[in-house]
Amino acid sequence: MSRLTRDKLEEIISKDKPGYHIVEIGDSDVAEPESRDAPAPDAEALQLRYFGAPTGSSAPREAAAADQDKPEDEIVVLAPVDSGADPWQSGPGPKTVVVSGSEGRVIIEQG
């Protein structure tokens, strides 16, 4: 799945939440785990192991491939434009929103 660009996110925020700017985007500070266990088998190997040979068409795989092209939803932290130098300390607090990648609009808001 692709991610929305920062420019596209700023365009959506300026349209849906005027008076706010982006403070941070999603999981920018999420660290990768230091070590990993052995990799899990892929879905087709698990299906073969537990359900036997696949029957029918490959429509679910084709639908999953089509979903890979859609942009994923983004969690974005916003602050009012005129909130001062530190959006975490002065004025109204930050607001967290979820931007739909497929719809191109804010779909959830908190704060």
One Martini backbone bead per residue (centre of mass of N, CA, C, O) as a GRO file, in nm:
protein
  111
    1MET     BB    1   0.099   0.034   0.019
    2SER     BB    2   0.049   0.359  -0.001
    3ARG     BB    3   0.141   0.688   0.064
    4LEU     BB    4   0.088   0.990   0.153
    5THR     BB    5   0.180   1.289   0.092
    6ARG     BB    6   0.251   1.579   0.241
    7ASP     BB    7   0.106   1.761   0.037
    8LYS     BB    8  -0.164   1.607   0.042
    9LEU     BB    9  -0.215   1.639   0.345
   10GLU     BB   10  -0.213   1.951   0.349
   11GLU     BB   11  -0.452   1.981   0.157
   12ILE     BB   12  -0.663   1.831   0.330
   13ILE     BB   13  -0.632   2.002   0.589
   14SER     BB   14  -0.700   2.283   0.463
   15LYS     BB   15  -0.990   2.189   0.386
   16ASP     BB   16  -1.099   2.037   0.663
   17LYS     BB   17  -0.879   2.214   0.871
   18PRO     BB   18  -0.891   2.513   0.920
   19GLY     BB   19  -0.619   2.648   1.117
   20TYR     BB   20  -0.426   2.404   1.059
   21HIS     BB   21  -0.131   2.206   1.129
   22ILE     BB   22   0.134   1.997   1.090
   23VAL     BB   23   0.331   1.816   1.324
   24GLU     BB   24   0.267   1.500   1.268
   25ILE     BB   25   0.325   1.167   1.125
   26GLY     BB   26   0.243   0.900   1.255
   27ASP     BB   27   0.514   0.649   1.257
   28SER     BB   28   0.800   0.812   1.273
   29ASP     BB   29   0.897   0.682   1.582
   30VAL     BB   30   0.900   0.389   1.496
   31ALA     BB   31   1.068   0.111   1.583
   32GLU     BB   32   1.246  -0.141   1.509
   33PRO     BB   33   1.313  -0.434   1.589
   34GLU     BB   34   1.605  -0.583   1.684
   35SER     BB   35   1.461  -0.866   1.679
   36ARG     BB   36   1.380  -1.174   1.513
   37ASP     BB   37   1.216  -1.422   1.434
   38ALA     BB   38   1.116  -1.641   1.253
   39PRO     BB   39   0.962  -1.654   0.977
   40ALA     BB   40   0.664  -1.666   0.848
   41PRO     BB   41   0.457  -1.813   0.668
   42ASP     BB   42   0.282  -1.792   0.411
   43ALA     BB   43  -0.045  -1.797   0.319
   44GLU     BB   44  -0.032  -2.035   0.117
   45ALA     BB   45   0.104  -2.239   0.309
   46LEU     BB   46  -0.120  -2.233   0.524
   47GLN     BB   47  -0.352  -2.317   0.344
   48LEU     BB   48  -0.232  -2.589   0.260
   49ARG     BB   49  -0.198  -2.706   0.548
   50TYR     BB   50  -0.514  -2.654   0.661
   51PHE     BB   51  -0.698  -2.674   0.361
   52GLY     BB   52  -0.542  -2.734   0.125
   53ALA     BB   53  -0.610  -2.716  -0.180
   54PRO     BB   54  -0.702  -2.486  -0.384
   55THR     BB   55  -1.015  -2.349  -0.479
   56GLY     BB   56  -1.102  -2.194  -0.746
   57SER     BB   57  -1.041  -1.882  -0.771
   58SER     BB   58  -0.824  -1.575  -0.775
   59ALA     BB   59  -0.989  -1.329  -0.656
   60PRO     BB   60  -0.864  -1.265  -0.378
   61ARG     BB   61  -0.579  -1.201  -0.491
   62GLU     BB   62  -0.671  -0.974  -0.684
   63ALA     BB   63  -0.794  -0.792  -0.465
   64ALA     BB   64  -0.534  -0.760  -0.301
   65ALA     BB   65  -0.373  -0.627  -0.530
   66ALA     BB   66  -0.560  -0.378  -0.558
   67ASP     BB   67  -0.513  -0.276  -0.259
   68GLN     BB   68  -0.208  -0.198  -0.294
   69ASP     BB   69  -0.274   0.081  -0.458
   70LYS     BB   70  -0.392   0.198  -0.217
   71PRO     BB   71  -0.401   0.432   0.004
   72GLU     BB   72  -0.334   0.483   0.320
   73ASP     BB   73  -0.401   0.561   0.623
   74GLU     BB   74  -0.356   0.857   0.835
   75ILE     BB   75  -0.187   0.978   1.116
   76VAL     BB   76  -0.248   1.313   1.246
   77VAL     BB   77  -0.096   1.596   1.390
   78LEU     BB   78  -0.247   1.891   1.514
   79ALA     BB   79  -0.232   2.257   1.502
   80PRO     BB   80  -0.272   2.561   1.552
   81VAL     BB   81  -0.144   2.823   1.383
   82ASP     BB   82  -0.177   3.034   1.655
   83SER     BB   83  -0.016   2.863   1.911
   84GLY     BB   84   0.281   2.900   1.871
   85ALA     BB   85   0.587   2.748   1.909
   86ASP     BB   86   0.446   2.528   2.114
   87PRO     BB   87   0.195   2.300   2.061
   88TRP     BB   88   0.219   2.146   2.355
   89GLN     BB   89   0.191   2.423   2.560
   90SER     BB   90   0.019   2.631   2.389
   91GLY     BB   91  -0.285   2.660   2.403
   92PRO     BB   92  -0.433   2.455   2.231
   93GLY     BB   93  -0.430   2.146   2.172
   94PRO     BB   94  -0.383   1.886   2.008
   95LYS     BB   95  -0.486   1.710   1.704
   96THR     BB   96  -0.626   1.403   1.603
   97VAL     BB   97  -0.616   1.247   1.280
   98VAL     BB   98  -0.780   1.074   1.010
   99VAL     BB   99  -0.670   0.996   0.684
  100SER     BB  100  -0.806   0.908   0.393
  101GLY     BB  101  -0.672   0.764   0.114
  102SER     BB  102  -0.931   0.707  -0.067
  103GLU     BB  103  -1.104   0.987   0.005
  104GLY     BB  104  -0.946   1.254   0.092
  105ARG     BB  105  -1.019   1.270   0.416
  106VAL     BB  106  -1.148   1.333   0.717
  107ILE     BB  107  -1.273   1.065   0.944
  108ILE     BB  108  -1.110   1.129   1.215
  109GLU     BB  109  -1.144   1.284   1.551
  110GLN     BB  110  -0.927   1.421   1.816
  111GLY     BB  111  -0.958   1.707   2.042
   0.00000   0.00000   0.00000
